[in-house]
CSV table of C-alpha atoms in Angstrom, one decimal:
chain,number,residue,atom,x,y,z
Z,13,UNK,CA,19.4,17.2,14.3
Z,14,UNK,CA,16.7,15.6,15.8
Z,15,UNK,CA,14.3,13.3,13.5
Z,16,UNK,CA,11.9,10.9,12.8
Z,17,UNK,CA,11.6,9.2,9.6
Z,18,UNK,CA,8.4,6.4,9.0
Z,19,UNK,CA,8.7,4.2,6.1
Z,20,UNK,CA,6.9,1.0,5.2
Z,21,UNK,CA,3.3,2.7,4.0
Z,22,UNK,CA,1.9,1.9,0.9
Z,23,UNK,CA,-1.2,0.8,-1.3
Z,24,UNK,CA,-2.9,-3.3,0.7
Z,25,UNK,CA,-5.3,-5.0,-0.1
Z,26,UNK,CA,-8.1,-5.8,2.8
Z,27,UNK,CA,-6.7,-8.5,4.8
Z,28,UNK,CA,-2.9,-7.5,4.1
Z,29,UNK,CA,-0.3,-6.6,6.1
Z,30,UNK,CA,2.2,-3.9,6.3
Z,31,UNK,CA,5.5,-3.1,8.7
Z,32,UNK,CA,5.5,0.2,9.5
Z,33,UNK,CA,9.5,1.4,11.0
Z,34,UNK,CA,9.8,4.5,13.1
Z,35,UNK,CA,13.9,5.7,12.7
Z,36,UNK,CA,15.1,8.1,15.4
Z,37,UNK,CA,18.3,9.9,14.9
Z,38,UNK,CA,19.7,12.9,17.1
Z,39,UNK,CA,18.0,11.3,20.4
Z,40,UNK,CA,18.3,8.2,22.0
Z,41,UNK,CA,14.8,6.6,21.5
Z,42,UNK,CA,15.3,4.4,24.9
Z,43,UNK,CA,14.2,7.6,26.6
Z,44,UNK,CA,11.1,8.2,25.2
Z,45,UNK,CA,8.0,6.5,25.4
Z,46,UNK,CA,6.8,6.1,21.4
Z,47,UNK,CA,3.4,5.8,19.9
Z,48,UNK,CA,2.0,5.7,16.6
Z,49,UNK,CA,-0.9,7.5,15.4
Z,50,UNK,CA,-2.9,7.8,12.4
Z,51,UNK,CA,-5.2,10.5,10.8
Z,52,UNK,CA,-7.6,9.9,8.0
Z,53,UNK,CA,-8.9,13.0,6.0
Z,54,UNK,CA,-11.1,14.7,7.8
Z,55,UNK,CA,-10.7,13.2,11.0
Z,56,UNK,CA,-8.6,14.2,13.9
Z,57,UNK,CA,-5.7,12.4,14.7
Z,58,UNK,CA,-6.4,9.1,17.2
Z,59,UNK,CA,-3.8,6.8,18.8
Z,60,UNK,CA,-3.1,3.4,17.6
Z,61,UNK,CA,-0.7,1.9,20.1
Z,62,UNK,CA,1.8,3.0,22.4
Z,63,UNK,CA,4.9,1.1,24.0
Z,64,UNK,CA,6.9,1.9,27.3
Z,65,UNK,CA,10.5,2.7,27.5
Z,66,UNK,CA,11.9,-0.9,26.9
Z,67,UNK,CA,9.0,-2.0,25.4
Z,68,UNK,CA,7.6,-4.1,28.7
Z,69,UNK,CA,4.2,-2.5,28.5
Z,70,UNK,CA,1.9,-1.8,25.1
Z,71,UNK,CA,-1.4,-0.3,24.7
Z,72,UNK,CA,-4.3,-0.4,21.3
Z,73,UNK,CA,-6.8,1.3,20.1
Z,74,UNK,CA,-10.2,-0.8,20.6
Z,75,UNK,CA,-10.3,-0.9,16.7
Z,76,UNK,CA,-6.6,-2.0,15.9
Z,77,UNK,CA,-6.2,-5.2,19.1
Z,78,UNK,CA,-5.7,-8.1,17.8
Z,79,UNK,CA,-4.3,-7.3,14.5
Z,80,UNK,CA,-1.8,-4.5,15.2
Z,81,UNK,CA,1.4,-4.5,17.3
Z,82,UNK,CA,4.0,-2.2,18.0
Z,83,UNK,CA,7.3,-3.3,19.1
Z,84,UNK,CA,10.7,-1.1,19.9
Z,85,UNK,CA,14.3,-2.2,18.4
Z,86,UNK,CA,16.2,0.8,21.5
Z,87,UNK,CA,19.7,-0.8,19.8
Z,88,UNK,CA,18.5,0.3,16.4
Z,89,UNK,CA,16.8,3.4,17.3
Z,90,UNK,CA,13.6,2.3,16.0
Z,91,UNK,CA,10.2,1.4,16.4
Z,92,UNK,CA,8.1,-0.9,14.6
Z,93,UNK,CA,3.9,-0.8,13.8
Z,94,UNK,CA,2.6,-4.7,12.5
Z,95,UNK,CA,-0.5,-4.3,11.0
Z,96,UNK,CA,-1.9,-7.2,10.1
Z,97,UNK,CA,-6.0,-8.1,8.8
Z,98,UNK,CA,-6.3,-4.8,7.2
Z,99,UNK,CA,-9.5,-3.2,6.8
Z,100,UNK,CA,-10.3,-0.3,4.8
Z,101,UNK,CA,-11.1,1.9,7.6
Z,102,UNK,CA,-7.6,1.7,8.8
Z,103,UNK,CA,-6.6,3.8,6.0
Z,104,UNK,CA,-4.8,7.1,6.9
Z,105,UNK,CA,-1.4,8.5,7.5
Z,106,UNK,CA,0.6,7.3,10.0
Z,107,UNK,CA,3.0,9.2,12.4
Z,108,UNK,CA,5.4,8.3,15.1
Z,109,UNK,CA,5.8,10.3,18.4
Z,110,UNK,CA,8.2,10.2,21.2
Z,111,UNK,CA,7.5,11.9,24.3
Z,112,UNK,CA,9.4,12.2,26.9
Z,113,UNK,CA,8.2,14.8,30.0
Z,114,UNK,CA,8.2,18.3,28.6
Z,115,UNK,CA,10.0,17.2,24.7
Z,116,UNK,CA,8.2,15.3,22.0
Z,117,UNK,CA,9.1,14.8,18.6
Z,118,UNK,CA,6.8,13.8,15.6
Z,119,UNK,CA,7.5,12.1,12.2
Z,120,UNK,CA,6.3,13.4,9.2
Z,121,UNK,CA,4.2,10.2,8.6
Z,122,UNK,CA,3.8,7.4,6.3
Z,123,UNK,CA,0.4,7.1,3.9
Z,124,UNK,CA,-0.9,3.9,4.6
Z,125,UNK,CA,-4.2,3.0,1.9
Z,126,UNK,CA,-6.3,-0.3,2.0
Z,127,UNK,CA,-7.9,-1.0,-1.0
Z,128,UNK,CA,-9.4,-3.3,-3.0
């Protein structure tokens, strides 16, 4: 069965920092290019970064560089969202995707709430 499970959300303060963790099963996550997105009530869903195959290439949102970074563990099957310097606009659920060509897969997403 293929899935992907986020975990690491929770309740920051502004200025925090949270590890987000992407866990693939069924698939083999070196195929895929993964991203992580987020969607606040009311608000479509945006990308937040995005890393190649063996993690050699990353790309940001404008509003998360310099304080977020994704990273890709292909050994563990996972992939990783840093987010560091929290603000309170960054708060939404976050999801993982993998894509590869015609497939992609989507997590369920993690809640992710920064307040003081």
């Amino acid at each position: 069965q293929v899935q992907l499970v986020e975990s690491g959300g929770g309740l920051v303060q502004p200025g925090g920092s949270l590890r987000l963790s992407c866990a693939a099963s069924g698939f083999t996550l070196s195929w895929y290019v993964m991203s992580w997105y987020r969607q606040a009530p009311g608000q479509e869903r945006e990308l937040v970064a995005g890393i190649s195959y063996r993690g050699r290439s990353t790309n940001y949102a404008d509003s998360v560089k310099g304080r977020f970074t994704i990273s890709r563990d292909n050994a563990k099957n996972t992939v990783y969202l840093q987010m560091n310097s929290l603000k309170p606009e960054d708060t939404a659920v976050y999801s993982c995707n993998a894509r590869r060509a015609d497939t992609e897969y989507w997590g369920q997403g993690t809640q992710v709430t920064v307040s003081s």
